[in-house]
Coordinates of C-alpha atoms in Angstrom, one line a residue:
M15 CA 0.1 0.2 0.2
K16 CA 1.4 3.2 -0.9
F17 CA 1.2 6.1 1.3
E18 CA -0.7 8.6 -1.0
D19 CA -3.5 5.6 -1.1
L20 CA -4.1 6.2 2.6
L21 CA -3.8 10.0 2.5
S22 CA -6.5 9.5 -0.3
E23 CA -8.7 7.7 2.3
I24 CA -8.2 10.5 4.7
N25 CA -8.4 13.4 2.0
G26 CA -5.3 14.4 1.1
F27 CA -6.3 18.2 1.1
G28 CA -8.4 18.5 3.9
R29 CA -8.7 20.8 7.0
F30 CA -5.8 19.1 8.3
Q31 CA -3.2 20.3 5.5
K32 CA -4.9 23.5 5.4
M33 CA -3.9 24.3 9.2
V34 CA -0.5 23.3 8.4
L35 CA -0.3 25.3 5.1
C36 CA -1.4 27.8 6.6
I37 CA 0.8 28.1 9.8
N38 CA 3.9 27.3 7.6
F39 CA 3.0 30.4 5.3
F40 CA 2.8 33.0 8.2
G41 CA 6.2 31.2 10.0
R42 CA 8.6 32.3 7.1
F43 CA 7.9 35.8 7.5
S44 CA 10.5 36.8 9.3
L45 CA 13.0 34.8 7.0
G46 CA 11.7 36.6 3.9
C47 CA 12.4 40.2 5.6
H48 CA 16.0 39.3 6.8
F49 CA 17.0 37.8 3.5
L50 CA 16.4 41.5 2.0
L51 CA 17.4 43.2 5.3
G52 CA 20.7 44.3 3.8
N53 CA 18.8 46.0 1.0
F54 CA 18.1 48.8 3.3
I55 CA 20.6 48.9 6.5
A56 CA 23.2 48.3 4.3
V57 CA 22.9 51.3 2.2
I58 CA 25.6 53.8 2.1
P59 CA 23.5 57.6 1.9
S60 CA 25.4 60.8 0.4
H61 CA 28.5 61.8 2.8
H62 CA 31.6 64.0 2.6
C63 CA 34.4 64.6 5.3
S64 CA 33.5 66.4 8.2
I65 CA 34.8 69.6 8.7
S66 CA 33.2 70.2 12.3
S67 CA 36.9 70.3 13.6
L68 CA 37.6 73.6 11.5
D69 CA 34.4 74.9 13.2
A70 CA 35.8 74.4 16.7
D71 CA 38.4 76.7 15.5
E72 CA 36.2 79.1 14.5
I73 CA 37.7 79.6 11.3
F74 CA 34.5 79.4 9.5
E75 CA 32.5 81.7 12.0
N76 CA 31.1 83.9 9.2
L77 CA 30.5 81.5 6.3
T78 CA 27.3 79.9 5.5
Q79 CA 27.1 75.9 5.4
E80 CA 27.3 76.1 1.4
E81 CA 30.0 78.2 1.5
R82 CA 32.3 75.8 4.5
L83 CA 32.2 73.1 1.9
T84 CA 33.5 75.2 -1.1
V85 CA 36.7 76.0 0.7
S86 CA 37.2 72.2 2.6
I87 CA 36.1 70.3 0.3
P88 CA 36.6 69.6 -3.6
V89 CA 33.5 68.8 -5.9
Q90 CA 33.0 65.6 -8.1
D91 CA 32.3 65.7 -11.9
D92 CA 28.7 65.8 -11.2
G93 CA 28.9 69.0 -8.9
T94 CA 28.6 67.1 -5.6
P95 CA 31.1 67.3 -3.0
A96 CA 33.8 64.5 -3.0
S97 CA 33.2 61.4 -0.6
C98 CA 36.4 60.7 0.7
H99 CA 39.2 63.7 0.1
M100 CA 39.3 67.0 1.7
F101 CA 41.3 70.0 0.6
S102 CA 44.8 69.9 3.4
Y103 CA 43.9 73.8 4.2
P104 CA 40.7 75.8 3.7
Q105 CA 40.8 76.9 0.0
F106 CA 39.1 80.4 0.7
H107 CA 39.7 82.0 -2.9
L108 CA 37.4 79.3 -4.1
L109 CA 34.6 81.6 -2.5
S110 CA 35.0 84.4 -5.6
N111 CA 36.5 81.6 -8.3
S112 CA 34.5 78.8 -8.5
S113 CA 37.1 76.3 -10.5
S114 CA 39.3 74.0 -8.1
P115 CA 42.8 74.3 -9.0
S116 CA 44.4 71.0 -9.5
E117 CA 48.1 71.3 -7.7
V118 CA 45.7 71.9 -4.6
A119 CA 46.9 69.1 -2.1
L120 CA 44.3 66.6 -1.2
V121 CA 43.9 64.8 2.0
Q122 CA 41.8 61.7 3.6
C123 CA 38.8 62.6 6.1
Q124 CA 40.6 63.4 8.8
N125 CA 37.7 64.1 11.5
G126 CA 35.1 61.3 10.3
W127 CA 32.2 62.0 7.8
E128 CA 28.9 63.7 7.9
Y129 CA 26.0 61.9 5.9
D130 CA 22.8 62.6 4.3
N131 CA 20.1 61.1 6.6
S132 CA 17.0 62.7 4.6
M133 CA 16.3 59.2 3.6
F134 CA 17.7 57.1 6.0
I135 CA 18.1 57.7 9.8
S136 CA 20.8 55.4 10.4
T137 CA 22.1 52.6 8.4
L138 CA 25.8 50.0 9.1
A139 CA 27.6 52.6 7.1
T140 CA 26.5 55.6 9.2
Q141 CA 27.0 53.6 12.1
W142 CA 30.4 52.4 11.7
D143 CA 31.9 54.6 9.1
L144 CA 31.6 51.9 6.4
V145 CA 32.3 54.3 3.7
C146 CA 35.4 54.8 1.1
D147 CA 37.8 51.8 1.9
K148 CA 35.6 50.4 3.9
R149 CA 32.9 50.2 1.7
A150 CA 32.9 46.8 0.4
L151 CA 32.1 46.2 4.0
S152 CA 28.9 47.2 4.3
R153 CA 27.6 44.9 1.4
L154 CA 29.8 42.1 2.9
T155 CA 27.5 41.4 5.5
T156 CA 24.6 40.2 2.9
T157 CA 27.3 38.1 2.1
I158 CA 27.9 36.6 5.8
F159 CA 24.4 36.4 6.6
F160 CA 23.8 34.3 2.8
I161 CA 27.1 32.0 4.0
G162 CA 25.4 31.3 7.3
V163 CA 22.1 30.6 5.6
M164 CA 24.1 28.0 3.4
F165 CA 25.6 26.0 6.1
G166 CA 22.6 26.5 8.0
A167 CA 20.6 24.8 5.2
A168 CA 23.3 21.5 5.3
A169 CA 22.9 21.4 9.3
F170 CA 19.4 21.4 9.4
G171 CA 18.7 19.1 6.8
S172 CA 20.5 16.6 8.2
L173 CA 19.5 17.2 11.7
S174 CA 15.8 17.2 10.6
A175 CA 16.2 13.9 8.9
M176 CA 17.8 12.5 12.3
F177 CA 15.6 13.9 14.7
G178 CA 12.8 14.7 13.2
R179 CA 10.7 17.4 11.5
K180 CA 9.0 19.2 13.9
P181 CA 11.6 19.6 17.0
M182 CA 14.2 21.2 14.4
L183 CA 11.3 23.9 13.3
L184 CA 10.9 25.0 17.0
V185 CA 14.7 25.0 17.5
S186 CA 15.1 27.2 14.0
Y187 CA 12.5 29.4 15.2
M188 CA 14.1 30.1 18.4
L189 CA 17.4 30.2 17.7
G190 CA 16.3 32.4 14.4
M191 CA 14.6 35.1 16.3
G192 CA 17.6 35.2 19.5
F193 CA 20.5 36.2 17.0
G194 CA 18.2 38.7 15.5
L195 CA 17.5 40.6 18.5
C196 CA 20.6 39.8 19.6
S197 CA 22.5 41.5 16.5
T198 CA 20.7 44.8 17.2
F199 CA 22.8 45.3 20.3
S200 CA 26.1 45.2 18.4
S201 CA 28.6 47.5 19.5
S202 CA 31.4 46.7 16.3
F203 CA 30.8 46.0 12.9
V204 CA 32.6 42.3 13.4
M205 CA 30.0 41.6 16.3
F206 CA 27.5 42.5 14.2
A207 CA 29.0 40.3 11.2
V208 CA 29.3 37.6 13.5
L209 CA 25.8 37.6 14.8
R210 CA 24.4 38.1 11.2
F211 CA 26.1 34.9 10.3
F212 CA 24.0 32.7 13.1
T213 CA 21.2 34.4 12.1
G214 CA 21.1 33.3 8.8
F215 CA 22.5 29.5 10.2
T216 CA 19.3 29.1 12.7
I217 CA 16.5 30.9 10.7
T218 CA 16.7 29.3 7.3
G219 CA 15.9 25.6 8.9
S220 CA 12.0 27.0 8.8
V221 CA 11.8 27.1 5.3
I222 CA 13.5 23.4 3.8
I223 CA 11.5 21.9 6.9
S224 CA 8.4 23.5 6.5
T225 CA 8.4 23.0 2.7
I226 CA 9.0 19.4 3.3
L227 CA 6.1 19.5 5.8
N228 CA 3.5 20.9 3.3
V229 CA 4.6 18.3 0.5
E230 CA 4.6 15.1 2.7
W231 CA 1.4 15.8 4.1
V232 CA -0.4 16.4 0.7
S233 CA -1.9 14.4 -2.4
I234 CA -0.7 14.1 -5.7
E235 CA -3.5 16.0 -7.2
H236 CA -2.8 19.2 -5.0
R237 CA 1.0 19.2 -4.9
K238 CA 1.2 22.1 -7.1
L239 CA -1.4 24.1 -5.5
V240 CA 0.5 23.6 -2.4
G241 CA 3.8 24.5 -4.3
V242 CA 2.4 28.0 -5.7
I243 CA 0.9 29.1 -2.2
D244 CA 4.6 28.2 -0.1
S245 CA 6.3 30.2 -2.9
L246 CA 3.4 33.1 -2.2
S247 CA 4.5 33.3 1.6
W248 CA 8.1 34.9 -0.2
T249 CA 6.1 37.0 -2.1
F250 CA 3.9 38.3 1.0
A251 CA 7.0 39.2 2.9
F252 CA 8.7 40.8 0.2
M253 CA 5.9 42.9 -0.6
S254 CA 5.3 43.8 3.1
F255 CA 9.2 44.5 4.0
P256 CA 9.4 47.7 2.0
L257 CA 6.2 48.8 3.6
I258 CA 8.1 48.4 6.9
A259 CA 11.1 49.8 6.0
Y260 CA 9.5 52.8 4.7
F261 CA 8.1 53.7 8.2
I262 CA 11.2 52.3 10.3
R263 CA 14.6 54.1 9.0
E264 CA 17.0 53.2 11.9
W265 CA 18.7 49.9 11.0
R266 CA 18.5 48.4 14.8
W267 CA 14.3 48.9 15.2
L268 CA 14.1 47.5 12.0
T269 CA 15.9 44.6 12.5
V270 CA 14.0 44.1 15.5
A271 CA 10.6 44.7 13.5
I272 CA 11.3 41.7 11.2
S273 CA 12.3 39.6 13.8
L274 CA 9.9 39.7 16.3
P275 CA 6.7 38.3 14.6
T276 CA 9.0 35.0 14.8
V277 CA 6.8 34.6 18.5
T278 CA 3.8 33.9 16.4
A279 CA 5.4 31.1 14.7
I280 CA 6.5 29.9 18.0
I281 CA 3.2 29.9 19.6
T282 CA 1.5 28.2 16.4
W283 CA 4.1 25.7 16.8
W284 CA 2.4 23.4 18.8
W285 CA 0.2 22.8 16.1
V286 CA 2.1 21.5 13.5
P287 CA 2.5 17.8 13.0
E288 CA 5.5 15.8 12.5
S289 CA 5.8 14.1 9.0
A290 CA 3.9 10.8 9.4
R291 CA 6.5 9.7 6.3
W292 CA 9.1 10.4 8.1
L293 CA 7.9 8.7 11.1
I294 CA 7.1 5.8 9.3
A295 CA 9.9 5.6 7.0
N296 CA 12.2 5.5 10.7
G297 CA 9.9 3.0 11.9
R298 CA 7.9 5.0 14.4
V299 CA 4.5 3.9 13.6
D300 CA 2.6 4.3 16.6
K301 CA 3.5 7.9 16.5
A302 CA 2.3 7.8 12.7
H303 CA -0.4 6.4 13.5
Y304 CA -1.5 9.3 16.0
Y305 CA -1.2 12.0 13.2
L306 CA -3.2 10.2 10.7
H307 CA -5.5 9.3 13.2
K308 CA -5.7 13.2 14.3
C309 CA -5.7 14.0 10.5
A310 CA -8.5 11.6 9.7
V311 CA -10.7 13.1 12.4
M312 CA -10.0 17.1 11.4
N313 CA -10.9 15.8 7.8
R314 CA -14.3 14.2 9.1
K315 CA -13.1 10.8 7.7
Q316 CA -13.7 9.5 11.3
E317 CA -15.2 6.1 9.1
V318 CA -11.2 5.6 8.0
T319 CA -9.7 5.5 11.5
V320 CA -11.0 2.3 12.2
S321 CA -8.6 0.8 9.5
I322 CA -5.9 2.7 10.2
K323 CA -3.6 0.4 12.4
P324 CA 0.2 0.8 13.5
E325 CA 0.9 -3.0 11.8
N326 CA -0.9 -1.5 8.8
L327 CA 1.5 1.6 8.7
A328 CA 4.5 -1.0 9.1
K329 CA 3.8 -2.2 5.7
I330 CA 3.8 1.0 3.6
I331 CA 7.5 1.1 3.5
V332 CA 9.2 -2.5 3.4
T333 CA 12.4 -1.6 2.5
D334 CA 15.1 0.0 4.5
R335 CA 12.7 1.1 7.4
G336 CA 14.0 1.9 10.4
N337 CA 17.1 -0.3 9.6
R338 CA 19.6 2.4 9.0
K339 CA 19.8 6.3 9.5
Y340 CA 20.7 8.2 6.0
S341 CA 23.3 10.8 5.2
Y342 CA 24.5 13.3 2.6
L343 CA 26.7 10.6 1.3
D344 CA 23.2 8.7 0.7
L345 CA 23.0 11.2 -2.5
V346 CA 25.7 10.1 -4.5
R347 CA 26.3 6.6 -3.6
T348 CA 24.3 5.3 -6.6
P349 CA 24.2 6.3 -10.1
K350 CA 21.2 7.9 -10.6
M351 CA 21.0 9.8 -7.2
R352 CA 24.3 11.2 -8.3
R353 CA 22.9 12.6 -11.3
L354 CA 20.0 14.2 -9.7
T355 CA 22.2 15.7 -6.8
L356 CA 24.5 17.0 -9.8
L357 CA 21.4 18.4 -11.7
T358 CA 19.7 19.9 -9.1
G359 CA 22.7 21.6 -7.3
I360 CA 23.2 23.4 -10.6
T361 CA 19.8 24.1 -11.4
W362 CA 19.4 25.9 -7.9
F363 CA 22.3 27.6 -7.7
A364 CA 21.6 29.3 -10.9
V365 CA 18.0 30.1 -9.3
A366 CA 19.3 31.4 -6.5
T367 CA 22.0 33.8 -8.2
V368 CA 19.9 35.1 -10.8
A369 CA 17.0 35.7 -8.4
Y370 CA 18.8 37.5 -5.7
G371 CA 21.2 39.3 -8.4
I372 CA 17.8 41.0 -9.4
S373 CA 16.5 41.5 -5.8
F374 CA 19.5 43.1 -4.6
N375 CA 20.0 45.6 -7.3
I376 CA 17.4 47.9 -6.7
S377 CA 19.3 51.1 -6.1
S378 CA 21.0 50.8 -9.8
F379 CA 17.7 52.0 -11.9
G380 CA 17.4 55.6 -10.3
L381 CA 14.3 55.1 -9.3
N382 CA 12.6 55.0 -5.8
M383 CA 14.2 51.8 -4.0
Y384 CA 11.1 51.2 -1.6
L385 CA 8.9 51.5 -4.8
T386 CA 11.2 49.3 -6.7
Q387 CA 11.4 46.4 -4.1
F388 CA 7.3 46.5 -3.9
V389 CA 7.0 46.1 -7.5
Y390 CA 9.7 43.0 -7.1
G391 CA 7.6 41.5 -4.8
A392 CA 4.0 42.2 -6.5
I393 CA 5.4 40.8 -10.0
E394 CA 5.5 37.5 -8.1
I395 CA 1.7 37.5 -7.5
P396 CA 1.0 37.2 -11.4
A397 CA 4.5 34.9 -11.8
K398 CA 3.5 32.5 -9.2
M399 CA -0.2 32.1 -9.8
S400 CA 0.9 31.1 -13.4
N401 CA 2.7 28.2 -11.9
Y402 CA -0.2 26.4 -11.6
Y403 CA -1.1 26.2 -14.8
L404 CA 2.0 26.0 -16.3
L405 CA 2.7 23.3 -13.9
D406 CA -0.2 21.4 -15.1
K407 CA 0.0 21.8 -18.3
F408 CA 3.9 21.7 -19.4
G409 CA 4.9 20.1 -16.4
R410 CA 7.6 20.8 -13.7
R411 CA 10.3 20.2 -16.6
V412 CA 9.7 22.3 -18.9
T413 CA 8.2 25.2 -16.1
Q414 CA 11.7 25.1 -14.9
A415 CA 13.8 24.9 -18.2
G416 CA 11.5 27.9 -19.9
S417 CA 11.5 30.4 -16.9
L418 CA 15.3 30.1 -16.7
L419 CA 15.4 30.9 -20.3
F420 CA 13.2 33.7 -20.2
V421 CA 15.0 35.5 -17.1
G422 CA 18.5 35.1 -19.0
I423 CA 16.8 36.6 -22.3
S424 CA 15.3 39.2 -20.4
L425 CA 19.0 40.1 -18.5
M426 CA 20.7 40.1 -22.0
I427 CA 18.0 42.3 -23.1
N428 CA 18.9 44.9 -20.4
I429 CA 22.3 44.7 -21.7
F430 CA 21.5 46.7 -24.8
I431 CA 19.2 49.4 -23.2
P432 CA 21.5 52.6 -22.6
K433 CA 21.5 53.4 -18.8
D434 CA 19.7 57.0 -19.2
R435 CA 16.6 54.8 -19.7
S436 CA 16.0 54.0 -16.2
V437 CA 12.2 53.4 -16.8
V438 CA 12.7 50.6 -20.0
R439 CA 15.2 48.9 -18.1
T440 CA 13.3 48.8 -14.7
V441 CA 10.2 46.9 -16.6
I442 CA 12.6 44.7 -18.7
A443 CA 14.2 43.9 -14.6
V444 CA 10.8 43.6 -13.4
L445 CA 9.7 40.7 -15.9
G446 CA 12.8 39.0 -15.4
K447 CA 12.1 38.9 -11.7
G448 CA 8.6 37.4 -12.6
C449 CA 10.0 34.7 -14.4
S450 CA 13.0 34.4 -11.6
A451 CA 9.9 34.1 -9.1
T452 CA 8.3 31.4 -11.3
S453 CA 11.4 29.6 -11.7
F454 CA 11.9 29.4 -8.1
G455 CA 8.4 28.4 -7.2
T456 CA 9.0 25.5 -9.3
V457 CA 12.3 24.4 -8.3
I458 CA 11.0 24.2 -4.5
L459 CA 8.4 22.0 -5.3
Y460 CA 9.8 19.9 -8.3
S461 CA 13.3 19.2 -6.1
S462 CA 10.7 17.6 -3.0
E463 CA 9.2 15.6 -5.3
L464 CA 12.7 14.2 -7.0
Y465 CA 14.3 13.4 -3.8
P466 CA 12.8 10.2 -1.9
T467 CA 11.5 10.3 1.4
V468 CA 14.0 8.6 3.4
V469 CA 16.6 11.4 2.0
R470 CA 14.3 14.2 1.2
Q471 CA 15.3 16.1 4.0
N472 CA 18.9 15.6 3.2
G473 CA 18.6 16.2 -0.3
M474 CA 16.6 19.8 0.2
G475 CA 19.2 20.6 2.2
Y476 CA 21.7 20.2 0.0
T477 CA 19.7 22.1 -2.7
S478 CA 19.3 24.9 -0.2
F479 CA 23.1 24.9 0.9
V480 CA 24.2 25.1 -2.9
A481 CA 21.4 27.9 -3.3
R482 CA 22.3 30.3 -0.4
L483 CA 25.9 29.4 -1.8
G484 CA 24.5 31.3 -5.2
V485 CA 22.9 34.1 -3.0
S486 CA 26.0 34.7 -1.1
V487 CA 28.1 35.0 -4.6
A488 CA 25.1 37.5 -6.3
P489 CA 26.4 40.5 -4.0
L490 CA 30.2 40.2 -4.9
I491 CA 28.9 39.9 -9.2
L492 CA 27.4 43.0 -8.3
L493 CA 30.1 44.3 -7.6
S494 CA 31.8 43.2 -10.7
D495 CA 30.0 46.7 -12.4
D496 CA 32.9 48.4 -11.3
V497 CA 34.9 47.2 -13.9
W498 CA 32.5 47.3 -16.3
S499 CA 29.0 48.7 -15.9
Y500 CA 27.3 45.7 -17.8
F501 CA 29.3 42.6 -16.2
S502 CA 26.8 41.7 -13.5
Q503 CA 24.4 41.3 -16.4
V504 CA 26.2 39.4 -18.5
I505 CA 27.2 36.7 -15.8
L506 CA 23.7 36.5 -14.9
S507 CA 22.3 36.0 -18.1
S508 CA 24.9 33.4 -18.7
L509 CA 24.0 31.6 -15.8
G510 CA 20.3 31.5 -16.4
L511 CA 20.4 30.3 -20.5
S512 CA 22.9 27.5 -18.8
A513 CA 20.6 26.4 -16.2
A514 CA 17.8 26.4 -18.3
F515 CA 19.6 23.4 -20.3
V516 CA 20.3 21.6 -17.4
A517 CA 17.1 21.8 -15.4
Y518 CA 15.8 20.1 -19.1
L519 CA 17.7 16.9 -18.3
L520 CA 15.7 16.4 -14.6
P521 CA 13.2 13.8 -15.0
E522 CA 9.3 14.6 -15.3
T523 CA 7.2 13.9 -11.5
R524 CA 3.7 15.7 -12.6
G525 CA 1.6 13.0 -11.7
K526 CA 3.7 10.7 -9.8
C527 CA 3.6 9.2 -6.4
L528 CA 6.4 10.7 -4.7
P529 CA 10.0 8.1 -4.2
E530 CA 10.1 6.7 -0.6
T531 CA 13.2 5.1 -1.0
I532 CA 16.3 5.1 -3.2
E533 CA 15.4 2.1 -4.6
D534 CA 12.6 3.8 -6.2
V535 CA 15.0 6.6 -7.9
E536 CA 16.9 3.6 -8.9
G537 CA 14.0 1.6 -10.7
I538 CA 14.7 -1.1 -8.5
R539 CA 11.2 -2.9 -8.1
N540 CA 9.9 -3.5 -4.6
D541 CA 8.2 -6.3 -5.6
D542 CA 11.8 -7.8 -6.9
L543 CA 12.9 -7.0 -3.3
L544 CA 10.4 -8.5 -1.6
L545 CA 10.7 -11.6 -3.8
Q546 CA 14.6 -11.7 -2.9
D547 CA 14.0 -11.4 0.6
K548 CA 11.1 -14.2 0.4
N549 CA 13.7 -16.7 -1.4
M550 CA 16.4 -15.7 1.1
D551 CA 14.0 -16.3 3.9
E552 CA 13.3 -19.6 2.2
K553 CA 16.8 -20.8 1.8
E554 CA 18.0 -20.0 5.5
G555 CA 14.7 -21.9 6.8
S556 CA 15.7 -25.0 4.5
R557 CA 19.4 -24.4 5.9
L558 CA 18.5 -24.8 9.3
K559 CA 15.5 -27.6 8.6
W560 CA 18.9 -29.6 7.0
K561 CA 20.8 -28.8 10.3
D562 CA 18.2 -29.5 12.7
N563 CA 17.9 -33.0 10.9
L564 CA 21.2 -33.5 11.4
I565 CA 21.6 -33.0 14.8
V566 CA 18.7 -35.0 15.4
Q567 CA 20.6 -37.9 13.4
N568 CA 23.7 -37.7 15.5
T569 CA 22.3 -37.9 18.7

């Protein structure tokens, strides 16, 4: 008996499943906001060298603020004060002659910087002067956070496979919120960077665990709907976050505002069930019976509960049930699993790198960054809703490959559009963001269907690890624009087009049962395994019977 058959009997998308889906939907809110936090707290506002020390010497006693800047700080080509240099001594002659002589000596800022606080009250840059030669450190915090997410994905994937989905989900919630709140008390940049690493490390467990729980509790025909709703939780966070950031422009309070909602997730965790598939696969059929009985009652299928007995559940998975523990090495032990691991890894890396490469690039179009971020989130709604039709009409493989192809094309088009056409470039980028959202929504569901139950959490942990590696690289790719203004677009476009070909090599999963064991993926029939076990048992029985007869004859 397949687990899907049992789910169909107790209603594979009833009130029980909708409760789980709803709890996990809102439980991810903080995670999505933390992913975009660097877009706003790592912003470097306009700045120039501080001239307050000259004020203290009463050199500028009778000068206006504009005149003080004129005699103290050179002017850049665009007419704004230089950010990192100042005159070695005041140039009072510039008050009558606006041209700056080239022979005047310049020095680096001697007494810190003054920042434009019209848009942000404080950011990481203004807090610890991460400007000029330290400019890259501000963007580096995003990379550090996602490196933590990368290692956390691998760790929680393995831990949840060993100890269960539900307990590790609570650990992720509590530690993620704790480290997030602690980071607001940082007294130095190093302390903040370390706490951001651990925030990413712990908070990522919530997404990979909740995704698996959603998929493992629903029937085949509802998996694509669950995949779409599941991905919309990110959209909800991506649209809400710029609104929160618009009203809270101090980096510490903004971090607090997006960390505290996890309290709701911790409270609702008590109603989250453990995965019955995982329990059965690990031989804990009594606990699986408890949750399946609870599911049947909530779905108003009480008549089915009579036939659901622990001894019957023990027959659902008959190969390697409870006999061994699985690890990440099982992803590469057998030929087809190795191929699956390689292809999904490449696909996830490209999907994540391209998607966040677009999301992190909100300030390069010359438009309002809050509005751009909101539109990036809003475009995901039609993009992900279309997944429901596309996954059913064309299947997982074509949808995945096609969306990556269109992302690559849109990024390529933007390379040939002049940068002064900011509105046109933004429209093309938004369309590309929509395609990347379709791609991301597909790959999450697709991967959870490709990996068998016994290593599904390990598989999702691995793919999440690779994806976060891609997200960690994305900010560094954007820094390549300092070499050539279109360099990052070329890299991201090439990744999207290459991954489209790789994704097309994956097997289709539409309308198929979830694989339970590695043997299912390798194509070894369970019937054959049962027959082999039966023949071995018969041979062992014959051998023991012959041995007993021999003993009797010798006595």
